[in-house]
Amino acid sequence: MAQKTYWLEHAWLGDRVEPGVVLGVTAGGRIAEVRTGADAPPPGAEVLRGLTVPGLANAHSHAFHRALRSTVQVGSGTFWTWREVMYGVAQNLTPDTYFDLARAVYAEMALAGITNVGEFHYVHHAPGGTPYADPNAMGEALIEAAAAVGIRITLLDTAYLASGFGEAPNAHQRRFSDGTAEAWAERVCGLKPREHALIGAAVHSVRAVPADQLATVAAWAQERQAPLHVHLSEQTAENDACLAAHGRTPTQLLADHGVLGPRTTGVHNTHLTDGDIALLGGTATGTCMCPTTERDLADGIGPAVPLQRAGSPLSLGSDSHAVIDLLEEARAMELNERLRSRTRGHWTANALLTAATADGHAALGRPDAGRLEAGALADFTTLALDTVRTAGPLPRLGAETAVFAASAADVRHTVVGGRHVVRDGVHTLVGDVAGALSAAIAAVRG
């Protein structure tokens, strides 16, 4: 690919919106220059009308949960009853059906301006727990699905070894388990990074990885300087069970076994003590909030404000994909806090966009993404400023418009490594994303 030039009608540069910005992109897919004050496009430049922001980072995804959308809205229940429905879909996945489903889901993400996904992957083996001929067939399906739609992925291969404290995996969970953390590590060593794919690690939760095996997962990530994620204190029942088994909160247990640190991200971090918040912030452990899933599952509202003040960087994820819209996740984090506190303005629009971009990419092991600046990956997305949702505000308020008014439906272009993946609202590699979703979901619905 020869060097390209883009002219951005308006661009968010992290702390302000500038009109008339020229981006030079190298043949290697990085930003070579950012020049402001260009009133008109240079000769030969590709014109992007609207507001261009860095590509959005979806820091927490379970791709197969997309098959649950709407189905799980029938009737009532809790996280635990929702989980039983989820297990039913998980049992129907094969490497081929998972590739098809993930390809469609990742294409939907690209249409929503997402250029990088953190896939929290734990469906490793065939039903019953028998490994596939390629023990990483399911993870490879996810990596190839991301390549097929032109986005980046950090595969967070997940250790999931137990049903609860001192309990063996149940019938549904056997395909998630490698038996021991050592066996998990041996399998994951067979996964190799690629230009579009990084390999990270995850602890499913303190209930799913015995305490004496947490350090093995942490050491694997530490040796490779890889991202390490963990579901943390999503449910009060998990906290109660951890206290009963270990006399410690889940956060304290993770700290005891070396899991916390600046490459680690706790997902949800909902039900924390003041001491937990201090531990997470003091170790610079990140927090990935997934507000649409957390409210969909009636989990609660996590303490994002005190976590960030304590030193925990914030990122965002769409998790169960009740919707795939990182702008909605950013908006929801602020609006949830307004409901709880009955005050407004806990984060600026700039801060919320930073969580959805630079800090999300950093949580996925790509600190060189999420910024429109020289040297960064040329991953960006353009939002229309003339739709029924976005028309009217001054362009200089583009960040506020993006976070508090726009939606994924307003994405017009998504560029990854200088290559158009979405052009004028149409995916360039997947001709019929809605049709692909319908077919893939029907194949795993059972």
Tab-separated table of C-alpha atoms in Angstrom:
chain	number	residue	atom	x	y	z
A	1	MET	CA	0.000	0.000	0.000
A	2	ALA	CA	1.442	3.353	-1.058
A	3	GLN	CA	1.436	6.278	1.343
A	4	LYS	CA	-2.021	7.827	1.584
A	5	THR	CA	-3.338	11.214	2.610
A	6	TYR	CA	-6.645	11.788	4.359
A	7	TRP	CA	-8.372	15.120	4.833
A	8	LEU	CA	-10.591	15.119	7.904
A	9	GLU	CA	-13.370	17.693	7.922
A	10	HIS	CA	-13.206	17.659	11.737
A	11	ALA	CA	-10.970	15.582	13.992
A	12	TRP	CA	-10.894	14.904	17.719
A	13	LEU	CA	-7.285	15.222	18.843
A	14	GLY	CA	-7.696	14.046	22.418
A	15	ASP	CA	-8.490	17.355	24.074
A	16	ARG	CA	-10.171	19.363	21.325
A	17	VAL	CA	-11.861	19.181	17.943
A	18	GLU	CA	-9.982	20.762	15.047
A	19	PRO	CA	-11.386	21.567	11.593
A	20	GLY	CA	-9.454	20.729	8.445
A	21	VAL	CA	-6.910	18.120	9.550
A	22	VAL	CA	-4.564	16.318	7.184
A	23	LEU	CA	-3.426	12.805	8.089
A	24	GLY	CA	-0.532	11.213	6.256
A	25	VAL	CA	-0.481	7.431	6.482
A	26	THR	CA	2.591	5.327	5.737
A	27	ALA	CA	2.635	2.236	3.578
A	28	GLY	CA	3.045	0.309	6.849
A	29	GLY	CA	-0.283	1.562	8.173
A	30	ARG	CA	0.894	4.178	10.675
A	31	ILE	CA	0.208	7.865	10.936
A	32	ALA	CA	3.143	9.801	9.498
A	33	GLU	CA	1.902	13.331	10.164
A	34	VAL	CA	-1.027	15.274	11.569
A	35	ARG	CA	-1.426	18.773	10.164
A	36	THR	CA	-4.143	21.156	11.308
A	37	GLY	CA	-5.509	24.281	9.661
A	38	ALA	CA	-6.045	22.803	6.193
A	39	ASP	CA	-9.127	24.620	4.965
A	40	ALA	CA	-9.403	22.447	1.853
A	41	PRO	CA	-8.334	18.910	0.954
A	42	PRO	CA	-4.848	18.630	-0.585
A	43	PRO	CA	-4.750	17.249	-4.136
A	44	GLY	CA	-5.369	13.501	-4.135
A	45	ALA	CA	-6.447	13.330	-0.486
A	46	GLU	CA	-9.267	11.048	0.564
A	47	VAL	CA	-11.989	13.193	2.125
A	48	LEU	CA	-13.730	12.091	5.327
A	49	ARG	CA	-16.719	14.315	6.111
A	50	GLY	CA	-17.920	14.474	9.701
A	51	LEU	CA	-15.960	13.942	12.923
A	52	THR	CA	-13.018	11.557	12.851
A	53	VAL	CA	-11.884	9.991	16.129
A	54	PRO	CA	-9.341	7.254	16.857
A	55	GLY	CA	-10.662	3.742	16.334
A	56	LEU	CA	-12.750	2.510	19.249
A	57	ALA	CA	-11.449	-0.325	21.446
A	58	ASN	CA	-13.913	-2.941	22.655
A	59	ALA	CA	-11.945	-4.154	25.649
A	60	HIS	CA	-14.302	-6.977	26.651
A	61	SER	CA	-16.163	-9.282	24.291
A	62	HIS	CA	-17.694	-12.744	24.366
A	63	ALA	CA	-18.480	-13.111	20.669
A	64	PHE	CA	-20.896	-16.014	21.029
A	65	HIS	CA	-23.086	-14.076	23.466
A	66	ARG	CA	-24.338	-12.111	20.442
A	67	ALA	CA	-26.595	-15.117	19.778
A	68	LEU	CA	-28.431	-14.349	23.031
A	69	ARG	CA	-29.616	-10.896	21.994
A	70	SER	CA	-33.387	-10.474	22.622
A	71	THR	CA	-33.770	-14.187	23.461
A	72	VAL	CA	-32.698	-13.544	27.050
A	73	GLN	CA	-35.086	-10.614	27.410
A	74	VAL	CA	-38.080	-12.944	27.731
A	75	GLY	CA	-39.306	-13.250	31.307
A	76	SER	CA	-37.289	-12.352	34.389
A	77	GLY	CA	-34.442	-13.795	36.436
A	78	THR	CA	-30.882	-13.054	37.494
A	79	PHE	CA	-27.353	-13.331	36.168
A	80	TRP	CA	-27.391	-16.983	37.200
A	81	THR	CA	-30.544	-17.851	35.220
A	82	TRP	CA	-29.168	-15.919	32.229
A	83	ARG	CA	-26.032	-18.044	32.495
A	84	GLU	CA	-28.005	-21.249	31.930
A	85	VAL	CA	-29.293	-19.904	28.600
A	86	MET	CA	-25.742	-18.893	27.671
A	87	TYR	CA	-24.482	-22.420	28.334
A	88	GLY	CA	-27.012	-23.766	25.829
A	89	VAL	CA	-25.518	-21.655	23.038
A	90	ALA	CA	-21.949	-22.493	24.079
A	91	GLN	CA	-22.675	-26.219	23.696
A	92	ASN	CA	-23.569	-25.742	20.015
A	93	LEU	CA	-20.315	-24.045	18.980
A	94	THR	CA	-17.794	-25.766	16.735
A	95	PRO	CA	-14.679	-24.216	15.195
A	96	ASP	CA	-16.579	-23.681	11.930
A	97	THR	CA	-19.756	-22.248	13.460
A	98	TYR	CA	-17.718	-20.096	15.823
A	99	PHE	CA	-15.738	-18.645	12.912
A	100	ASP	CA	-18.958	-17.778	11.096
A	101	LEU	CA	-20.535	-16.229	14.178
A	102	ALA	CA	-17.434	-14.280	15.218
A	103	ARG	CA	-16.894	-13.041	11.661
A	104	ALA	CA	-20.425	-11.610	11.628
A	105	VAL	CA	-20.093	-10.133	15.143
A	106	TYR	CA	-16.741	-8.535	14.386
A	107	ALA	CA	-18.171	-7.102	11.180
A	108	GLU	CA	-20.942	-5.549	13.272
A	109	MET	CA	-18.222	-4.094	15.504
A	110	ALA	CA	-16.423	-2.598	12.518
A	111	LEU	CA	-19.687	-0.965	11.425
A	112	ALA	CA	-19.824	0.527	14.934
A	113	GLY	CA	-16.338	2.080	14.603
A	114	ILE	CA	-14.504	-0.587	16.608
A	115	THR	CA	-11.013	-1.299	15.287
A	116	ASN	CA	-9.742	-3.588	18.066
A	117	VAL	CA	-11.526	-6.204	20.170
A	118	GLY	CA	-10.448	-7.937	23.356
A	119	GLU	CA	-11.980	-11.403	23.088
A	120	PHE	CA	-12.311	-13.039	26.516
A	121	HIS	CA	-12.188	-16.581	25.155
A	122	TYR	CA	-12.979	-19.661	27.205
A	123	VAL	CA	-14.806	-22.130	24.897
A	124	HIS	CA	-11.682	-24.172	24.219
A	125	HIS	CA	-12.631	-27.815	23.660
A	126	ALA	CA	-15.395	-29.989	22.252
A	127	PRO	CA	-18.483	-30.588	24.420
A	128	GLY	CA	-17.509	-32.896	27.254
A	129	GLY	CA	-13.990	-31.485	27.331
A	130	THR	CA	-12.268	-33.522	24.607
A	131	PRO	CA	-9.604	-31.389	22.895
A	132	TYR	CA	-9.859	-30.816	19.163
A	133	ALA	CA	-7.094	-32.199	16.932
A	134	ASP	CA	-5.733	-28.666	17.037
A	135	PRO	CA	-6.183	-27.846	20.738
A	136	ASN	CA	-6.438	-24.147	19.826
A	137	ALA	CA	-8.967	-24.600	17.019
A	138	MET	CA	-11.547	-22.381	18.708
A	139	GLY	CA	-9.090	-19.578	19.437
A	140	GLU	CA	-7.735	-19.765	15.898
A	141	ALA	CA	-11.297	-19.419	14.596
A	142	LEU	CA	-11.622	-16.128	16.465
A	143	ILE	CA	-8.267	-14.836	15.242
A	144	GLU	CA	-9.154	-15.694	11.643
A	145	ALA	CA	-12.603	-14.140	12.015
A	146	ALA	CA	-11.037	-10.825	13.008
A	147	ALA	CA	-8.687	-11.015	10.019
A	148	ALA	CA	-11.601	-11.733	7.703
A	149	VAL	CA	-13.317	-8.467	8.650
A	150	GLY	CA	-10.169	-6.346	8.873
A	151	ILE	CA	-10.026	-5.500	12.581
A	152	ARG	CA	-7.439	-6.198	15.262
A	153	ILE	CA	-7.932	-8.667	18.093
A	154	THR	CA	-6.305	-9.391	21.425
A	155	LEU	CA	-7.234	-12.991	22.178
A	156	LEU	CA	-7.466	-13.177	25.954
A	157	ASP	CA	-7.208	-16.930	26.317
A	158	THR	CA	-8.994	-17.736	29.540
A	159	ALA	CA	-8.199	-20.186	32.306
A	160	TYR	CA	-11.512	-21.672	33.487
A	161	LEU	CA	-10.860	-24.675	35.698
A	162	ALA	CA	-13.626	-24.931	38.291
A	163	SER	CA	-17.337	-24.405	38.773
A	164	GLY	CA	-16.858	-22.725	42.117
A	165	PHE	CA	-14.608	-22.773	45.144
A	166	GLY	CA	-13.607	-26.418	45.551
A	167	GLU	CA	-16.046	-27.603	42.865
A	168	ALA	CA	-15.196	-29.434	39.636
A	169	PRO	CA	-16.490	-28.013	36.342
A	170	ASN	CA	-20.130	-28.916	35.675
A	171	ALA	CA	-21.259	-30.629	32.478
A	172	HIS	CA	-21.535	-27.344	30.594
A	173	GLN	CA	-18.139	-26.089	31.763
A	174	ARG	CA	-16.045	-29.139	30.869
A	175	ARG	CA	-15.336	-27.771	27.412
A	176	PHE	CA	-13.955	-24.622	29.032
A	177	SER	CA	-11.417	-26.404	31.245
A	178	ASP	CA	-7.840	-27.541	30.619
A	179	GLY	CA	-7.789	-29.327	33.991
A	180	THR	CA	-4.932	-27.350	35.508
A	181	ALA	CA	-3.313	-23.979	35.006
A	182	GLU	CA	-0.155	-25.737	33.851
A	183	ALA	CA	-2.088	-27.537	31.108
A	184	TRP	CA	-3.771	-24.248	30.181
A	185	ALA	CA	-0.348	-22.576	29.838
A	186	GLU	CA	1.011	-25.412	27.728
A	187	ARG	CA	-1.926	-25.147	25.320
A	188	VAL	CA	-1.800	-21.357	25.059
A	189	CYS	CA	1.882	-21.485	24.139
A	190	GLY	CA	0.701	-22.907	20.814
A	191	LEU	CA	-1.035	-19.628	19.918
A	192	LYS	CA	1.178	-17.175	18.046
A	193	PRO	CA	0.698	-13.435	17.603
A	194	ARG	CA	0.158	-11.977	14.158
A	195	GLU	CA	0.153	-8.476	12.759
A	196	HIS	CA	-3.548	-8.095	13.547
A	197	ALA	CA	-3.613	-10.374	16.598
A	198	LEU	CA	-2.013	-10.306	20.039
A	199	ILE	CA	-2.218	-13.161	22.535
A	200	GLY	CA	-3.084	-12.310	26.121
A	201	ALA	CA	-4.364	-14.213	29.132
A	202	ALA	CA	-7.364	-14.158	31.414
A	203	VAL	CA	-8.463	-15.571	34.721
A	204	HIS	CA	-12.156	-16.204	34.257
A	205	SER	CA	-12.844	-15.337	37.909
A	206	VAL	CA	-11.648	-16.291	41.363
A	207	ARG	CA	-14.401	-18.900	41.537
A	208	ALA	CA	-13.219	-20.535	38.278
A	209	VAL	CA	-9.459	-20.686	38.955
A	210	PRO	CA	-8.334	-22.225	42.263
A	211	ALA	CA	-6.257	-19.858	44.374
A	212	ASP	CA	-3.161	-22.049	44.219
A	213	GLN	CA	-3.202	-21.840	40.393
A	214	LEU	CA	-3.691	-18.100	39.973
A	215	ALA	CA	0.053	-17.430	40.081
A	216	THR	CA	0.660	-19.765	37.122
A	217	VAL	CA	-1.617	-17.682	34.896
A	218	ALA	CA	-0.109	-14.439	36.173
A	219	ALA	CA	3.424	-15.722	35.548
A	220	TRP	CA	2.580	-16.733	31.966
A	221	ALA	CA	1.409	-13.186	31.252
A	222	GLN	CA	4.316	-11.591	33.109
A	223	GLU	CA	6.929	-13.573	31.174
A	224	ARG	CA	5.451	-12.362	27.899
A	225	GLN	CA	4.502	-8.854	29.036
A	226	ALA	CA	1.013	-9.752	27.834
A	227	PRO	CA	-2.334	-8.279	28.901
A	228	LEU	CA	-4.076	-10.174	31.709
A	229	HIS	CA	-7.807	-9.727	32.319
A	230	VAL	CA	-10.149	-11.095	34.991
A	231	HIS	CA	-13.867	-10.909	35.759
A	232	LEU	CA	-13.842	-9.300	39.186
A	233	SER	CA	-16.619	-8.914	41.756
A	234	GLU	CA	-19.380	-8.856	39.172
A	235	GLN	CA	-21.777	-10.541	41.597
A	236	THR	CA	-22.159	-10.253	45.365
A	237	ALA	CA	-22.640	-14.037	45.518
A	238	GLU	CA	-19.081	-14.473	44.248
A	239	ASN	CA	-17.773	-12.089	46.903
A	240	ASP	CA	-19.637	-13.960	49.642
A	241	ALA	CA	-18.344	-17.332	48.451
A	242	CYS	CA	-14.756	-16.037	48.267
A	243	LEU	CA	-14.958	-14.648	51.786
A	244	ALA	CA	-16.323	-17.976	53.031
A	245	ALA	CA	-13.609	-19.994	51.267
A	246	HIS	CA	-10.595	-17.737	51.830
A	247	GLY	CA	-11.538	-15.052	54.329
A	248	ARG	CA	-10.637	-12.446	51.725
A	249	THR	CA	-12.339	-10.463	49.021
A	250	PRO	CA	-11.672	-11.500	45.399
A	251	THR	CA	-9.478	-8.419	44.938
A	252	GLN	CA	-7.405	-9.280	47.993
A	253	LEU	CA	-7.075	-12.884	46.808
A	254	LEU	CA	-5.812	-11.736	43.384
A	255	ALA	CA	-3.340	-9.394	45.076
A	256	ASP	CA	-2.040	-12.224	47.270
A	257	HIS	CA	-1.195	-14.282	44.171
A	258	GLY	CA	0.425	-11.582	42.050
A	259	VAL	CA	-2.421	-11.066	39.577
A	260	LEU	CA	-2.811	-7.298	39.965
A	261	GLY	CA	-0.619	-4.765	38.149
A	262	PRO	CA	-0.511	-2.259	35.282
A	263	ARG	CA	-0.943	-4.921	32.559
A	264	THR	CA	-3.981	-6.366	34.364
A	265	THR	CA	-7.567	-5.265	33.838
A	266	GLY	CA	-10.431	-6.155	36.139
A	267	VAL	CA	-13.668	-6.477	34.203
A	268	HIS	CA	-16.749	-5.024	35.927
A	269	ASN	CA	-15.170	-4.341	39.372
A	270	THR	CA	-18.724	-3.766	40.564
A	271	HIS	CA	-18.983	-4.725	44.237
A	272	LEU	CA	-15.767	-3.493	45.871
A	273	THR	CA	-14.746	-2.414	49.341
A	274	ASP	CA	-12.745	0.747	49.932
A	275	GLY	CA	-9.745	-1.496	50.486
A	276	ASP	CA	-10.321	-3.203	47.145
A	277	ILE	CA	-10.425	0.159	45.380
A	278	ALA	CA	-7.176	1.192	47.033
A	279	LEU	CA	-5.511	-2.082	45.991
A	280	LEU	CA	-6.622	-1.769	42.371
A	281	GLY	CA	-5.665	1.873	42.107
A	282	GLY	CA	-2.406	1.470	43.975
A	283	THR	CA	-1.258	-1.272	41.599
A	284	ALA	CA	-2.512	0.652	38.506
A	285	THR	CA	-4.758	-2.311	37.678
A	286	GLY	CA	-7.250	-1.224	35.034
A	287	THR	CA	-11.031	-1.321	35.147
A	288	CYS	CA	-13.153	-2.299	32.147
A	289	MET	CA	-16.728	-1.140	32.593
A	290	CYS	CA	-19.453	-2.776	30.484
A	291	PRO	CA	-22.473	-0.663	31.419
A	292	THR	CA	-25.038	-2.048	28.975
A	293	THR	CA	-24.350	-5.615	30.088
A	294	GLU	CA	-24.089	-4.675	33.750
A	295	ARG	CA	-27.523	-3.070	33.656
A	296	ASP	CA	-28.963	-5.783	31.371
A	297	LEU	CA	-27.939	-8.474	33.870
A	298	ALA	CA	-28.935	-6.321	36.862
A	299	ASP	CA	-25.372	-6.556	38.183
A	300	GLY	CA	-25.192	-3.051	39.648
A	301	ILE	CA	-23.206	0.116	39.031
A	302	GLY	CA	-19.486	-0.133	39.671
A	303	PRO	CA	-17.491	2.579	41.502
A	304	ALA	CA	-15.797	3.938	38.372
A	305	VAL	CA	-15.208	7.426	39.783
A	306	PRO	CA	-13.308	6.371	42.929
A	307	LEU	CA	-11.469	3.679	40.977
A	308	GLN	CA	-10.140	6.197	38.477
A	309	ARG	CA	-9.271	8.660	41.232
A	310	ALA	CA	-7.343	5.889	42.998
A	311	GLY	CA	-5.267	5.250	39.875
A	312	SER	CA	-7.190	2.598	37.915
A	313	PRO	CA	-7.405	3.455	34.175
A	314	LEU	CA	-10.889	3.009	32.687
A	315	SER	CA	-11.769	1.152	29.504
A	316	LEU	CA	-15.075	0.005	28.023
A	317	GLY	CA	-16.525	-3.198	26.595
A	318	SER	CA	-19.750	-4.480	25.099
A	319	ASP	CA	-19.371	-7.855	26.891
A	320	SER	CA	-22.572	-9.827	26.160
A	321	HIS	CA	-23.432	-7.651	23.139
A	322	ALA	CA	-26.911	-6.721	24.280
A	323	VAL	CA	-25.938	-3.864	21.990
A	324	ILE	CA	-22.633	-3.231	20.224
A	325	ASP	CA	-22.105	0.497	20.599
A	326	LEU	CA	-19.029	1.870	22.399
A	327	LEU	CA	-20.495	5.387	22.317
A	328	GLU	CA	-23.439	4.061	24.302
A	329	GLU	CA	-21.043	2.413	26.764
A	330	ALA	CA	-19.250	5.740	27.273
A	331	ARG	CA	-22.523	7.592	27.686
A	332	ALA	CA	-23.907	4.965	30.055
A	333	MET	CA	-20.904	5.157	32.381
A	334	GLU	CA	-21.536	8.859	32.934
A	335	LEU	CA	-25.325	8.611	33.074
A	336	ASN	CA	-25.243	5.680	35.509
A	337	GLU	CA	-23.117	7.785	37.812
A	338	ARG	CA	-25.543	10.696	37.490
A	339	LEU	CA	-28.422	8.463	38.544
A	340	ARG	CA	-26.532	7.169	41.537
A	341	SER	CA	-25.108	10.505	42.711
A	342	ARG	CA	-27.834	12.860	41.448
A	343	THR	CA	-25.113	15.173	40.173
A	344	ARG	CA	-23.883	15.717	36.605
A	345	GLY	CA	-20.513	15.892	34.912
A	346	HIS	CA	-18.325	13.195	36.464
A	347	TRP	CA	-16.298	12.872	33.270
A	348	THR	CA	-15.839	15.248	30.381
A	349	ALA	CA	-16.683	14.021	26.910
A	350	ASN	CA	-12.936	14.024	26.204
A	351	ALA	CA	-12.314	11.719	29.165
A	352	LEU	CA	-15.069	9.333	28.102
A	353	LEU	CA	-13.746	9.172	24.546
A	354	THR	CA	-10.276	8.483	25.950
A	355	ALA	CA	-11.667	5.477	27.828
A	356	ALA	CA	-13.229	4.253	24.569
A	357	THR	CA	-10.031	4.780	22.572
A	358	ALA	CA	-6.501	5.199	23.964
A	359	ASP	CA	-7.067	3.579	27.346
A	360	GLY	CA	-9.018	0.706	25.826
A	361	HIS	CA	-6.267	-0.034	23.325
A	362	ALA	CA	-3.656	0.134	26.099
A	363	ALA	CA	-5.643	-2.412	28.117
A	364	LEU	CA	-5.435	-4.719	25.092
A	365	GLY	CA	-1.667	-4.375	24.753
A	366	ARG	CA	-1.644	-1.725	22.015
A	367	PRO	CA	-0.481	1.555	23.568
A	368	ASP	CA	0.437	2.666	20.038
A	369	ALA	CA	-3.253	2.879	19.050
A	370	GLY	CA	-6.126	5.134	20.037
A	371	ARG	CA	-4.574	8.500	19.169
A	372	LEU	CA	-4.460	10.644	16.053
A	373	GLU	CA	-0.766	11.443	16.279
A	374	ALA	CA	2.409	10.687	14.374
A	375	GLY	CA	3.683	7.161	14.968
A	376	ALA	CA	0.336	5.737	16.058
A	377	LEU	CA	-1.465	2.993	14.194
A	378	ALA	CA	-3.635	4.495	11.446
A	379	ASP	CA	-6.863	3.197	12.970
A	380	PHE	CA	-9.729	5.696	13.019
A	381	THR	CA	-13.446	6.074	12.528
A	382	THR	CA	-15.621	8.884	11.200
A	383	LEU	CA	-19.026	9.847	12.589
A	384	ALA	CA	-21.580	11.739	10.536
A	385	LEU	CA	-22.501	15.139	11.967
A	386	ASP	CA	-25.599	15.576	9.817
A	387	THR	CA	-27.932	12.791	10.976
A	388	VAL	CA	-31.125	13.306	12.972
A	389	ARG	CA	-29.104	12.504	16.109
A	390	THR	CA	-26.038	14.628	15.449
A	391	ALA	CA	-27.251	17.615	13.401
A	392	GLY	CA	-27.337	21.031	15.048
A	393	PRO	CA	-24.488	21.341	17.579
A	394	LEU	CA	-21.413	23.376	16.666
A	395	PRO	CA	-18.656	21.158	15.229
A	396	ARG	CA	-16.290	22.221	18.030
A	397	LEU	CA	-18.653	20.307	20.360
A	398	GLY	CA	-18.010	17.138	18.395
A	399	ALA	CA	-16.794	15.164	21.410
A	400	GLU	CA	-19.965	16.012	23.325
A	401	THR	CA	-22.065	15.123	20.295
A	402	ALA	CA	-20.282	11.804	19.854
A	403	VAL	CA	-20.692	10.720	23.473
A	404	PHE	CA	-24.064	12.162	24.398
A	405	ALA	CA	-26.042	12.081	21.139
A	406	ALA	CA	-24.471	9.824	18.508
A	407	SER	CA	-24.754	6.072	18.182
A	408	ALA	CA	-23.090	3.277	16.260
A	409	ALA	CA	-25.577	4.004	13.467
A	410	ASP	CA	-23.779	7.307	12.820
A	411	VAL	CA	-20.471	5.642	11.878
A	412	ARG	CA	-19.678	6.302	8.233
A	413	HIS	CA	-16.079	5.103	7.868
A	414	THR	CA	-13.788	2.744	9.742
A	415	VAL	CA	-10.111	2.628	8.767
A	416	VAL	CA	-7.657	0.055	10.159
A	417	GLY	CA	-3.976	0.355	9.311
A	418	GLY	CA	-4.845	2.938	6.671
A	419	ARG	CA	-7.268	0.554	4.946
A	420	HIS	CA	-10.982	1.254	4.640
A	421	VAL	CA	-12.896	-1.542	6.362
A	422	VAL	CA	-16.174	0.397	6.397
A	423	ARG	CA	-16.868	2.962	3.685
A	424	ASP	CA	-20.015	5.099	3.652
A	425	GLY	CA	-21.606	2.822	6.231
A	426	VAL	CA	-21.006	-0.378	4.241
A	427	HIS	CA	-18.538	-3.098	5.229
A	428	THR	CA	-16.023	-3.564	2.429
A	429	LEU	CA	-15.288	-7.242	3.165
A	430	VAL	CA	-18.650	-8.612	4.330
A	431	GLY	CA	-21.386	-7.731	1.878
A	432	ASP	CA	-24.414	-8.510	4.056
A	433	VAL	CA	-23.569	-8.265	7.743
A	434	ALA	CA	-27.169	-8.611	8.907
A	435	GLY	CA	-27.612	-11.722	6.770
A	436	ALA	CA	-24.353	-13.161	8.082
A	437	LEU	CA	-25.516	-12.576	11.654
A	438	SER	CA	-28.891	-14.208	11.023
A	439	ALA	CA	-27.366	-17.301	9.442
A	440	ALA	CA	-24.615	-17.705	12.026
A	441	ILE	CA	-26.962	-17.290	14.976
A	442	ALA	CA	-29.483	-19.742	13.531
A	443	ALA	CA	-26.700	-22.332	13.254
A	444	VAL	CA	-25.863	-22.192	16.970
A	445	ARG	CA	-29.292	-21.522	18.426
A	446	GLY	CA	-30.056	-25.219	18.666
